[in-house]
PDB file of C-alpha atoms in Angstrom:
ATOM      1  CA  MET F   1      17.358   2.550 -10.313  1.00 51.00           C
ATOM      2  CA  ASN F   2      16.060   2.819 -13.835  1.00 56.00           C
ATOM      3  CA  THR F   3      14.534   6.319 -14.116  1.00 61.00           C
ATOM      4  CA  THR F   4      11.871   5.145 -16.575  1.00 62.00           C
ATOM      5  CA  HIS F   5      10.681   2.538 -14.074  1.00 65.00           C
ATOM      6  CA  LEU F   6      10.762   5.090 -11.276  1.00 64.00           C
ATOM      7  CA  SER F   7       8.672   7.488 -13.359  1.00 76.00           C
ATOM      8  CA  SER F   8       6.073   4.781 -14.017  1.00 80.00           C
ATOM      9  CA  MET F   9       5.813   4.129 -10.278  1.00 86.00           C
ATOM     10  CA  THR F  10       5.306   7.752  -9.271  1.00 91.00           C
ATOM     11  CA  ARG F  11       3.522   8.918 -12.436  1.00 93.00           C
ATOM     12  CA  PRO F  12       1.558   5.876 -13.602  1.00 96.00           C
ATOM     13  CA  LYS F  13      -0.449   5.812 -16.817  1.00 96.00           C
ATOM     14  CA  SER F  14      -2.977   3.402 -15.337  1.00 97.00           C
ATOM     15  CA  ILE F  15      -4.398   2.796 -11.864  1.00 98.00           C
ATOM     16  CA  VAL F  16      -6.714  -0.031 -10.866  1.00 98.00           C
ATOM     17  CA  VAL F  17      -9.104   0.276  -7.940  1.00 98.00           C
ATOM     18  CA  ALA F  18      -9.914  -3.196  -6.629  1.00 97.00           C
ATOM     19  CA  THR F  19     -13.206  -2.901  -4.773  1.00 95.00           C
ATOM     20  CA  ASP F  20     -15.746  -5.116  -3.050  1.00 91.00           C
ATOM     21  CA  LEU F  21     -18.325  -2.350  -3.782  1.00 93.00           C
ATOM     22  CA  ASN F  22     -18.771  -1.564  -0.063  1.00 90.00           C
ATOM     23  CA  ASP F  23     -15.515   0.383   0.233  1.00 90.00           C
ATOM     24  CA  LEU F  24     -15.939   2.856  -2.617  1.00 93.00           C
ATOM     25  CA  ASP F  25     -16.860   5.742  -0.319  1.00 90.00           C
ATOM     26  CA  PHE F  26     -13.284   5.943   0.948  1.00 90.00           C
ATOM     27  CA  LEU F  27     -11.453   4.490  -2.089  1.00 94.00           C
ATOM     28  CA  LEU F  28     -12.878   6.784  -4.762  1.00 96.00           C
ATOM     29  CA  PRO F  29     -11.729  10.144  -3.291  1.00 94.00           C
ATOM     30  CA  VAL F  30      -8.170   8.791  -3.136  1.00 96.00           C
ATOM     31  CA  ALA F  31      -8.350   7.386  -6.665  1.00 97.00           C
ATOM     32  CA  ILE F  32      -9.727  10.655  -8.046  1.00 97.00           C
ATOM     33  CA  ASP F  33      -6.977  12.695  -6.372  1.00 95.00           C
ATOM     34  CA  GLN F  34      -4.257  10.399  -7.682  1.00 96.00           C
ATOM     35  CA  ALA F  35      -5.726  10.308 -11.197  1.00 97.00           C
ATOM     36  CA  ARG F  36      -5.837  14.099 -11.319  1.00 95.00           C
ATOM     37  CA  MET F  37      -2.247  14.407 -10.069  1.00 93.00           C
ATOM     38  CA  THR F  38      -0.839  11.842 -12.494  1.00 94.00           C
ATOM     39  CA  GLY F  39      -3.223  11.952 -15.470  1.00 95.00           C
ATOM     40  CA  ALA F  40      -3.658   8.195 -15.151  1.00 97.00           C
ATOM     41  CA  MET F  41      -6.584   6.192 -16.474  1.00 98.00           C
ATOM     42  CA  VAL F  42      -8.666   4.608 -13.694  1.00 98.00           C
ATOM     43  CA  TRP F  43      -9.852   1.015 -13.919  1.00 98.00           C
ATOM     44  CA  LEU F  44     -12.528  -0.222 -11.510  1.00 98.00           C
ATOM     45  CA  LEU F  45     -12.255  -3.943 -10.790  1.00 98.00           C
ATOM     46  CA  HIS F  46     -14.593  -6.149  -8.771  1.00 97.00           C
ATOM     47  CA  VAL F  47     -13.970  -9.865  -8.295  1.00 95.00           C
ATOM     48  CA  ILE F  48     -16.795 -12.160  -7.223  1.00 92.00           C
ATOM     49  CA  PRO F  49     -15.220 -14.931  -5.118  1.00 88.00           C
ATOM     50  CA  PRO F  50     -16.221 -18.576  -5.662  1.00 85.00           C
ATOM     51  CA  ASP F  51     -17.866 -18.848  -2.234  1.00 71.00           C
ATOM     52  CA  VAL F  52     -20.737 -16.531  -3.229  1.00 54.00           C
ATOM     53  CA  HIS F  53     -23.758 -18.806  -3.208  1.00 47.00           C
ATOM     54  CA  ALA F  54     -27.346 -19.092  -2.115  1.00 45.00           C
ATOM     55  CA  SER F  55     -29.360 -21.869  -0.540  1.00 45.00           C
ATOM     56  CA  THR F  56     -31.369 -24.060  -2.909  1.00 43.00           C
ATOM     57  CA  GLN F  57     -34.097 -24.159  -0.246  1.00 48.00           C
ATOM     58  CA  SER F  58     -34.907 -20.544  -1.081  1.00 47.00           C
ATOM     59  CA  GLY F  59     -35.507 -21.447  -4.706  1.00 48.00           C
ATOM     60  CA  VAL F  60     -32.440 -19.488  -5.813  1.00 48.00           C
ATOM     61  CA  TYR F  61     -29.674 -21.743  -7.131  1.00 51.00           C
ATOM     62  CA  PRO F  62     -25.982 -20.860  -6.788  1.00 59.00           C
ATOM     63  CA  SER F  63     -25.553 -20.206 -10.504  1.00 69.00           C
ATOM     64  CA  ASP F  64     -28.565 -17.875 -10.536  1.00 73.00           C
ATOM     65  CA  HIS F  65     -27.265 -15.976  -7.501  1.00 75.00           C
ATOM     66  CA  LYS F  66     -23.795 -15.590  -9.000  1.00 77.00           C
ATOM     67  CA  GLU F  67     -25.204 -14.293 -12.274  1.00 87.00           C
ATOM     68  CA  LYS F  68     -27.391 -11.812 -10.414  1.00 90.00           C
ATOM     69  CA  ALA F  69     -24.374 -10.663  -8.361  1.00 90.00           C
ATOM     70  CA  PHE F  70     -22.350 -10.273 -11.562  1.00 94.00           C
ATOM     71  CA  ARG F  71     -24.997  -8.109 -13.247  1.00 95.00           C
ATOM     72  CA  ALA F  72     -25.487  -5.993 -10.107  1.00 95.00           C
ATOM     73  CA  ALA F  73     -21.723  -5.398  -9.855  1.00 96.00           C
ATOM     74  CA  GLU F  74     -21.513  -4.378 -13.516  1.00 97.00           C
ATOM     75  CA  ALA F  75     -24.385  -1.931 -13.053  1.00 98.00           C
ATOM     76  CA  ALA F  76     -22.783  -0.419  -9.939  1.00 97.00           C
ATOM     77  CA  LEU F  77     -19.375   0.028 -11.584  1.00 98.00           C
ATOM     78  CA  ALA F  78     -20.923   1.416 -14.775  1.00 98.00           C
ATOM     79  CA  GLY F  79     -22.592   4.134 -12.698  1.00 98.00           C
ATOM     80  CA  ILE F  80     -19.328   4.988 -10.902  1.00 98.00           C
ATOM     81  CA  ALA F  81     -17.411   5.039 -14.185  1.00 98.00           C
ATOM     82  CA  SER F  82     -19.921   7.503 -15.627  1.00 98.00           C
ATOM     83  CA  GLN F  83     -19.462   9.770 -12.601  1.00 97.00           C
ATOM     84  CA  LEU F  84     -15.678   9.774 -13.039  1.00 98.00           C
ATOM     85  CA  GLN F  85     -15.978  10.392 -16.769  1.00 98.00           C
ATOM     86  CA  ALA F  86     -18.192  13.384 -15.994  1.00 97.00           C
ATOM     87  CA  LYS F  87     -15.237  14.719 -13.980  1.00 96.00           C
ATOM     88  CA  ASN F  88     -13.078  14.433 -17.147  1.00 97.00           C
ATOM     89  CA  LEU F  89     -11.273  11.347 -15.860  1.00 98.00           C
ATOM     90  CA  ALA F  90     -10.633   8.391 -18.143  1.00 98.00           C
ATOM     91  CA  CYS F  91     -12.324   5.407 -16.531  1.00 98.00           C
ATOM     92  CA  ALA F  92     -13.339   1.855 -17.410  1.00 98.00           C
ATOM     93  CA  TYR F  93     -14.509  -1.123 -15.371  1.00 98.00           C
ATOM     94  CA  GLU F  94     -14.538  -4.885 -15.316  1.00 98.00           C
ATOM     95  CA  VAL F  95     -16.137  -7.598 -13.193  1.00 97.00           C
ATOM     96  CA  ARG F  96     -14.459 -10.978 -12.838  1.00 96.00           C
ATOM     97  CA  ARG F  97     -15.090 -14.242 -11.037  1.00 93.00           C
ATOM     98  CA  TRP F  98     -12.875 -16.545  -8.955  1.00 90.00           C
ATOM     99  CA  TYR F  99     -10.213 -15.874  -6.309  1.00 91.00           C
ATOM    100  CA  PRO F 100      -9.575 -12.130  -5.809  1.00 93.00           C
ATOM    101  CA  VAL F 101      -5.765 -12.269  -5.425  1.00 94.00           C
ATOM    102  CA  ASP F 102      -5.342 -14.365  -8.578  1.00 95.00           C
ATOM    103  CA  GLN F 103      -7.726 -12.224 -10.625  1.00 96.00           C
ATOM    104  CA  ILE F 104      -6.255  -8.910  -9.455  1.00 97.00           C
ATOM    105  CA  LYS F 105      -2.748 -10.094 -10.349  1.00 97.00           C
ATOM    106  CA  ALA F 106      -3.937 -11.343 -13.751  1.00 98.00           C
ATOM    107  CA  PHE F 107      -5.739  -8.065 -14.460  1.00 98.00           C
ATOM    108  CA  ILE F 108      -2.627  -6.043 -13.571  1.00 98.00           C
ATOM    109  CA  GLN F 109      -0.503  -8.131 -15.909  1.00 97.00           C
ATOM    110  CA  GLU F 110      -2.990  -8.154 -18.795  1.00 98.00           C
ATOM    111  CA  HIS F 111      -3.596  -4.385 -18.728  1.00 97.00           C
ATOM    112  CA  GLU F 112      -0.050  -3.387 -17.714  1.00 96.00           C
ATOM    113  CA  ILE F 113      -1.365  -1.590 -14.644  1.00 97.00           C
ATOM    114  CA  GLU F 114       1.217   0.518 -12.809  1.00 96.00           C
ATOM    115  CA  ARG F 115      -0.533   1.167  -9.474  1.00 97.00           C
ATOM    116  CA  LEU F 116      -3.107  -0.622  -7.352  1.00 97.00           C
ATOM    117  CA  ILE F 117      -5.522   0.995  -4.894  1.00 97.00           C
ATOM    118  CA  LEU F 118      -7.540  -1.210  -2.541  1.00 94.00           C
ATOM    119  CA  GLY F 119      -9.097  -1.228   0.903  1.00 92.00           C
ATOM    120  CA  THR F 120      -7.925  -3.126   3.960  1.00 87.00           C
ATOM    121  CA  SER F 121     -11.478  -3.802   5.103  1.00 75.00           C
ATOM    122  CA  SER F 122     -14.963  -2.662   4.284  1.00 60.00           C
ATOM    123  CA  ARG F 123     -18.477  -2.507   5.608  1.00 57.00           C
ATOM    124  CA  GLY F 124     -19.562  -5.640   3.776  1.00 52.00           C
ATOM    125  CA  LYS F 125     -20.155  -8.969   5.515  1.00 49.00           C
ATOM    126  CA  LEU F 126     -16.900 -10.466   4.234  1.00 47.00           C
ATOM    127  CA  GLY F 127     -14.958  -7.225   4.275  1.00 45.00           C
ATOM    128  CA  LYS F 128     -12.745  -7.697   7.316  1.00 46.00           C
ATOM    129  CA  ILE F 129     -11.953 -11.316   6.514  1.00 44.00           C
ATOM    130  CA  LEU F 130     -11.625 -11.201   2.736  1.00 51.00           C
ATOM    131  CA  LEU F 131     -10.057  -7.818   2.090  1.00 60.00           C
ATOM    132  CA  GLY F 132      -7.630  -8.175   4.970  1.00 68.00           C
ATOM    133  CA  SER F 133      -5.987 -11.306   3.598  1.00 79.00           C
ATOM    134  CA  VAL F 134      -6.187 -10.004   0.009  1.00 87.00           C
ATOM    135  CA  ALA F 135      -4.422  -6.757   0.913  1.00 87.00           C
ATOM    136  CA  GLU F 136      -1.754  -8.532   2.970  1.00 85.00           C
ATOM    137  CA  GLU F 137      -0.938 -11.000   0.200  1.00 87.00           C
ATOM    138  CA  LEU F 138      -0.862  -8.370  -2.551  1.00 91.00           C
ATOM    139  CA  ILE F 139       1.433  -5.903  -0.765  1.00 88.00           C
ATOM    140  CA  ARG F 140       3.926  -8.727  -0.271  1.00 84.00           C
ATOM    141  CA  SER F 141       3.831 -10.155  -3.796  1.00 87.00           C
ATOM    142  CA  LEU F 142       3.314  -7.338  -6.336  1.00 92.00           C
ATOM    143  CA  ASP F 143       6.165  -5.354  -7.867  1.00 90.00           C
ATOM    144  CA  ILE F 144       4.090  -2.195  -8.380  1.00 94.00           C
ATOM    145  CA  PRO F 145       3.184   0.360  -5.699  1.00 95.00           C
ATOM    146  CA  VAL F 146       0.101  -0.685  -3.740  1.00 96.00           C
ATOM    147  CA  CYS F 147      -1.902   2.118  -2.148  1.00 96.00           C
ATOM    148  CA  THR F 148      -4.127   0.864   0.660  1.00 95.00           C
ATOM    149  CA  VAL F 149      -6.919   2.877   2.237  1.00 94.00           C
ATOM    150  CA  GLY F 150      -8.487   1.785   5.494  1.00 85.00           C
ATOM    151  CA  PRO F 151     -11.881   2.625   6.965  1.00 82.00           C
ATOM    152  CA  HIS F 152     -10.192   5.043   9.405  1.00 85.00           C
ATOM    153  CA  PHE F 153      -9.035   7.319   6.561  1.00 89.00           C
ATOM    154  CA  THR F 154      -9.884  10.969   7.110  1.00 84.00           C
ATOM    155  CA  PRO F 155      -8.776  13.623   4.588  1.00 84.00           C
ATOM    156  CA  CYS F 156      -6.448  16.320   5.913  1.00 79.00           C
ATOM    157  CA  PRO F 157      -7.960  19.781   6.378  1.00 79.00           C
ATOM    158  CA  GLN F 158      -7.452  22.340   3.628  1.00 75.00           C
ATOM    159  CA  HIS F 159      -4.268  24.414   3.925  1.00 75.00           C
ATOM    160  CA  HIS F 160      -2.728  21.621   6.036  1.00 77.00           C
ATOM    161  CA  PRO F 161       1.035  21.328   5.280  1.00 84.00           C
ATOM    162  CA  CYS F 162       1.680  18.565   2.752  1.00 93.00           C
ATOM    163  CA  ARG F 163       3.733  15.870   4.465  1.00 96.00           C
ATOM    164  CA  ILE F 164       4.851  12.350   3.614  1.00 97.00           C
ATOM    165  CA  ILE F 165       6.183   9.896   6.189  1.00 97.00           C
ATOM    166  CA  PHE F 166       8.642   7.242   5.057  1.00 95.00           C
ATOM    167  CA  ALA F 167       8.948   4.456   7.637  1.00 94.00           C
ATOM    168  CA  LEU F 168      12.542   3.381   7.199  1.00 88.00           C
ATOM    169  CA  CYS F 169      13.342  -0.247   7.898  1.00 80.00           C
ATOM    170  CA  LEU F 170      17.031  -1.106   8.017  1.00 76.00           C
ATOM    171  CA  ARG F 171      17.301  -4.876   8.004  1.00 70.00           C
ATOM    172  CA  HIS F 172      16.129  -5.189   4.386  1.00 71.00           C
ATOM    173  CA  HIS F 173      17.311  -3.138   1.432  1.00 75.00           C
ATOM    174  CA  PRO F 174      15.197   0.067   1.526  1.00 84.00           C
ATOM    175  CA  GLU F 175      16.535   1.942  -1.505  1.00 83.00           C
ATOM    176  CA  ARG F 176      13.560   1.278  -3.776  1.00 85.00           C
ATOM    177  CA  SER F 177      10.868   2.379  -1.337  1.00 89.00           C
ATOM    178  CA  PHE F 178      12.953   5.345  -0.166  1.00 90.00           C
ATOM    179  CA  ARG F 179      13.519   6.585  -3.712  1.00 90.00           C
ATOM    180  CA  PHE F 180       9.785   6.257  -4.335  1.00 93.00           C
ATOM    181  CA  ALA F 181       9.050   8.375  -1.242  1.00 94.00           C
ATOM    182  CA  VAL F 182      11.574  11.006  -2.343  1.00 93.00           C
ATOM    183  CA  ASP F 183      10.063  11.219  -5.818  1.00 92.00           C
ATOM    184  CA  LEU F 184       6.545  11.499  -4.381  1.00 93.00           C
ATOM    185  CA  ALA F 185       7.665  14.309  -2.083  1.00 93.00           C
ATOM    186  CA  ALA F 186       9.329  16.139  -4.965  1.00 91.00           C
ATOM    187  CA  GLY F 187       6.255  15.823  -7.170  1.00 89.00           C
ATOM    188  CA  LEU F 188       3.897  17.036  -4.453  1.00 90.00           C
ATOM    189  CA  ALA F 189       6.259  19.686  -3.054  1.00 91.00           C
ATOM    190  CA  ALA F 190       5.775  17.900   0.262  1.00 94.00           C
ATOM    191  CA  GLU F 191       7.885  17.741   3.390  1.00 95.00           C
ATOM    192  CA  LEU F 192       9.450  14.288   3.724  1.00 95.00           C
ATOM    193  CA  ILE F 193       9.761  12.835   7.214  1.00 95.00           C
ATOM    194  CA  VAL F 194      11.965   9.769   7.577  1.00 94.00           C
ATOM    195  CA  LEU F 195      10.934   7.734  10.606  1.00 94.00           C
ATOM    196  CA  ASN F 196      13.097   4.972  12.058  1.00 90.00           C
ATOM    197  CA  VAL F 197      11.764   2.900  14.943  1.00 89.00           C
ATOM    198  CA  THR F 198      14.149   0.876  17.072  1.00 82.00           C
ATOM    199  CA  GLU F 199      12.757  -1.853  19.273  1.00 76.00           C
ATOM    200  CA  PRO F 200      13.915  -1.351  22.888  1.00 73.00           C
ATOM    201  CA  ASP F 201      15.422  -4.821  23.241  1.00 65.00           C
ATOM    202  CA  ARG F 202      17.660  -4.164  20.227  1.00 59.00           C
ATOM    203  CA  LEU F 203      18.956  -0.791  21.375  1.00 54.00           C
ATOM    204  CA  ASP F 204      22.488  -0.152  22.619  1.00 57.00           C
ATOM    205  CA  GLU F 205      25.144   2.470  21.837  1.00 59.00           C
ATOM    206  CA  GLY F 206      26.787   0.438  19.075  1.00 56.00           C
ATOM    207  CA  ILE F 207      23.499  -0.328  17.387  1.00 59.00           C
ATOM    208  CA  ASP F 208      22.307   3.277  17.680  1.00 63.00           C
ATOM    209  CA  ALA F 209      25.522   4.645  16.139  1.00 66.00           C
ATOM    210  CA  GLY F 210      25.376   2.117  13.313  1.00 66.00           C
ATOM    211  CA  ALA F 211      21.756   2.908  12.556  1.00 69.00           C
ATOM    212  CA  ARG F 212      22.327   6.660  12.449  1.00 73.00           C
ATOM    213  CA  SER F 213      25.341   6.188  10.180  1.00 76.00           C
ATOM    214  CA  LYS F 214      23.303   4.047   7.798  1.00 75.00           C
ATOM    215  CA  ILE F 215      20.417   6.509   7.803  1.00 79.00           C
ATOM    216  CA  ASP F 216      22.827   9.278   6.798  1.00 80.00           C
ATOM    217  CA  GLU F 217      24.100   7.101   3.959  1.00 80.00           C
ATOM    218  CA  ILE F 218      20.590   6.369   2.700  1.00 80.00           C
ATOM    219  CA  LEU F 219      19.583  10.031   2.809  1.00 82.00           C
ATOM    220  CA  LYS F 220      22.258  10.969   0.292  1.00 80.00           C
ATOM    221  CA  GLY F 221      19.807   9.716  -2.336  1.00 73.00           C
ATOM    222  CA  ALA F 222      17.444  12.608  -1.571  1.00 81.00           C
ATOM    223  CA  LYS F 223      19.904  15.324  -2.560  1.00 77.00           C
ATOM    224  CA  GLN F 224      19.408  14.765  -6.295  1.00 74.00           C
ATOM    225  CA  ALA F 225      15.724  15.655  -5.887  1.00 74.00           C
ATOM    226  CA  HIS F 226      16.596  18.673  -3.721  1.00 83.00           C
ATOM    227  CA  ILE F 227      14.707  17.124  -0.816  1.00 88.00           C
ATOM    228  CA  VAL F 228      15.959  17.666   2.728  1.00 90.00           C
ATOM    229  CA  PRO F 229      14.142  15.087   4.869  1.00 92.00           C
ATOM    230  CA  LEU F 230      13.330  15.572   8.526  1.00 92.00           C
ATOM    231  CA  ILE F 231      14.696  12.633  10.527  1.00 91.00           C
ATOM    232  CA  ARG F 232      12.751  11.224  13.458  1.00 91.00           C
ATOM    233  CA  VAL F 233      13.996   8.288  15.546  1.00 87.00           C
ATOM    234  CA  ARG F 234      11.661   6.573  17.980  1.00 89.00           C
ATOM    235  CA  SER F 235      11.960   3.565  20.269  1.00 89.00           C
ATOM    236  CA  GLY F 236       9.124   1.141  20.827  1.00 91.00           C
ATOM    237  CA  GLU F 237       6.891  -1.365  19.095  1.00 92.00           C
ATOM    238  CA  PRO F 238       7.173  -0.472  15.365  1.00 91.00           C
ATOM    239  CA  ALA F 239       3.494  -0.554  14.329  1.00 92.00           C
ATOM    240  CA  GLU F 240       2.412   1.425  17.381  1.00 95.00           C
ATOM    241  CA  GLU F 241       5.125   4.057  16.900  1.00 95.00           C
ATOM    242  CA  ILE F 242       4.419   4.499  13.179  1.00 96.00           C
ATOM    243  CA  LEU F 243       0.708   4.943  13.841  1.00 96.00           C
ATOM    244  CA  ALA F 244       1.405   7.363  16.706  1.00 96.00           C
ATOM    245  CA  GLU F 245       3.639   9.456  14.439  1.00 96.00           C
ATOM    246  CA  CYS F 246       0.919   9.547  11.790  1.00 95.00           C
ATOM    247  CA  LEU F 247      -1.627  10.650  14.360  1.00 94.00           C
ATOM    248  CA  SER F 248       0.687  13.424  15.541  1.00 94.00           C
ATOM    249  CA  ILE F 249       1.891  14.706  12.150  1.00 92.00           C
ATOM    250  CA  ARG F 250      -1.193  13.915   9.994  1.00 93.00           C
ATOM    251  CA  PRO F 251       0.653  13.197   6.740  1.00 95.00           C
ATOM    252  CA  GLU F 252      -1.065  13.066   3.357  1.00 95.00           C
ATOM    253  CA  LEU F 253       0.712   9.805   2.597  1.00 96.00           C
ATOM    254  CA  LEU F 254       2.667   7.079   4.363  1.00 97.00           C
ATOM    255  CA  VAL F 255       5.260   4.948   2.544  1.00 96.00           C
ATOM    256  CA  LEU F 256       6.274   1.505   3.823  1.00 91.00           C
ATOM    257  CA  GLY F 257       8.432  -1.353   2.674  1.00 83.00           C
ATOM    258  CA  ALA F 258       6.851  -4.821   2.886  1.00 75.00           C
ATOM    259  CA  PHE F 259       8.902  -7.978   3.060  1.00 68.00           C
ATOM    260  CA  PRO F 260       8.020 -10.913   0.795  1.00 64.00           C
ATOM    261  CA  ALA F 261       5.969 -13.603   2.532  1.00 55.00           C
ATOM    262  CA  SER F 262       4.222 -16.820   1.596  1.00 48.00           C
ATOM    263  CA  PRO F 263       0.451 -16.726   0.940  1.00 51.00           C
ATOM    264  CA  LEU F 264      -0.073 -18.866   4.055  1.00 47.00           C
ATOM    265  CA  SER F 265       1.795 -16.529   6.396  1.00 48.00           C
ATOM    266  CA  ALA F 266       0.115 -13.517   4.777  1.00 48.00           C
ATOM    267  CA  LYS F 267      -3.307 -14.852   5.790  1.00 49.00           C
ATOM    268  CA  PHE F 268      -2.452 -14.470   9.479  1.00 45.00           C
ATOM    269  CA  ARG F 269      -1.877 -10.707   8.971  1.00 48.00           C
ATOM    270  CA  THR F 270       0.398 -10.244  11.981  1.00 56.00           C
ATOM    271  CA  GLY F 271       3.228  -8.286  10.335  1.00 74.00           C
ATOM    272  CA  VAL F 272       4.024  -4.643  11.007  1.00 83.00           C
ATOM    273  CA  ALA F 273       3.053  -3.580   7.480  1.00 84.00           C
ATOM    274  CA  TYR F 274      -0.481  -4.985   7.659  1.00 83.00           C
ATOM    275  CA  ARG F 275      -1.101  -3.763  11.191  1.00 87.00           C
ATOM    276  CA  VAL F 276      -0.160  -0.255  10.048  1.00 91.00           C
ATOM    277  CA  ILE F 277      -2.171  -0.162   6.827  1.00 90.00           C
ATOM    278  CA  ALA F 278      -5.254  -1.554   8.578  1.00 88.00           C
ATOM    279  CA  GLN F 279      -5.320   1.326  11.082  1.00 91.00           C
ATOM    280  CA  ALA F 280      -3.651   4.235   9.251  1.00 93.00           C
ATOM    281  CA  LEU F 281      -5.548   7.510   8.989  1.00 93.00           C
ATOM    282  CA  CYS F 282      -3.971   8.271   5.601  1.00 95.00           C
ATOM    283  CA  PRO F 283      -3.488   6.362   2.336  1.00 96.00           C
ATOM    284  CA  THR F 284      -0.429   4.134   2.586  1.00 96.00           C
ATOM    285  CA  PHE F 285       1.884   3.185  -0.261  1.00 96.00           C
ATOM    286  CA  THR F 286       3.636  -0.134   0.147  1.00 93.00           C
ATOM    287  CA  LEU F 287       6.485  -1.416  -1.982  1.00 89.00           C
ATOM    288  CA  ARG F 288       8.177  -4.748  -1.645  1.00 80.00           C
ATOM    289  CA  SER F 289      11.540  -4.382   0.066  1.00 68.00           C
ATOM    290  CA  GLY F 290      14.765  -5.919  -1.149  1.00 59.00           C
ATOM    291  CA  PRO F 291      16.310  -9.042   0.385  1.00 56.00           C
ATOM    292  CA  LYS F 292      17.710  -9.194   3.883  1.00 54.00           C
ATOM    293  CA  THR F 293      21.272  -7.974   4.336  1.00 48.00           C
ATOM    294  CA  LYS F 294      22.287 -11.088   6.235  1.00 50.00           C
ATOM    295  CA  HIS F 295      20.446 -13.807   8.080  1.00 45.00           C
ATOM    296  CA  ASN F 296      19.686 -12.562  11.608  1.00 46.00           C
ATOM    297  CA  GLY F 297      21.559  -9.375  10.764  1.00 46.00           C
ATOM    298  CA  SER F 298      21.947  -6.436  13.116  1.00 46.00           C
ATOM    299  CA  TYR F 299      22.849  -2.763  12.920  1.00 43.00           C
ATOM    300  CA  ARG F 300      26.489  -3.629  13.573  1.00 44.00           C
ATOM    301  CA  GLU F 301      26.726  -4.832   9.981  1.00 46.00           C
ATOM    302  CA  PHE F 302      26.134  -1.315   8.729  1.00 41.00           C
ATOM    303  CA  SER F 303      29.800  -0.398   8.645  1.00 36.00           C
ATOM    304  CA  GLY F 304      29.984  -2.663   5.598  1.00 39.00           C
ATOM    305  CA  VAL F 305      28.744  -2.069   2.074  1.00 33.00           C
ATOM    306  CA  GLU F 306      25.345  -3.711   2.394  1.00 37.00           C
ATOM    307  CA  MET F 307      22.123  -2.010   3.339  1.00 34.00           C
ATOM    308  CA  GLY F 308      19.429  -3.436   5.562  1.00 34.00           C
ATOM    309  CA  SER F 309      16.158  -2.796   8.009  1.00 35.00           C
ATOM    310  CA  SER F 310      15.290  -2.499  11.723  1.00 38.00           C
ATOM    311  CA  TYR F 311      12.044  -4.379  12.108  1.00 42.00           C
ATOM    312  CA  PRO F 312      10.154  -7.164  10.380  1.00 40.00           C
ATOM    313  CA  GLY F 313       7.371  -6.171   7.991  1.00 49.00           C
TER     314      GLY F 313
END
């Protein structure tokens, strides 16, 4: 991997916080911590979707309501930006209109943003519906790290050991997300825990041996960063096992790979990646995984040159 690109992923110069304004209580602490660790500039972005309207029977026309919502959003973000600037953090804001996914992607491209932070749901009326599908589609389509924070996020106690869990998936190429996890662990002086979950109906001696061999091969990439990961192998339903491990270990961060998916399938939000980020107690970094090793591949392929994943994202 290009080291310059890797550095921009783990030490970004710019971070955008995409907010619906009702999720800032749990997004801002994460954004502030990451900005302080990386020195990145923080952008605050709010997108007013086209379905914001008011009834003409009330005497308030849709255009009037949208303009009022726009001004209120600008005022709210201006106040937050001032608070961050008072903490010696570089911060700016912008309010846009139209479809959130399209506008967030356009903003990232226009401003050369290197990391996105957003919620998986919020306390607003549209929060669970809107943010859920937005988060799912973005983690599967963006090429930059996406850090999601759910409403269940609770900061770790002070003096708690710094830990990062990397949920290793072996049927898609995991090198990019694994290298990102290693670099994060090195930068934070954190313990790295590599978790592999095998579904019970896929488990047999040949598969288990192949998986362990491939895990050993992948872990060679951690030696350059002087990281010695702790390996944990669990059997069960992947999302449930990942969440259970997070509850037990209480990591500062979780790193996942997300497989590309169409916008239509992303709206159903049934994949492992979304189910994890929606319920995780810690901020979760998601990077798009590489392509599948082979169609309908299995662990028995791992004696070959290619690299792959154990459960669908």
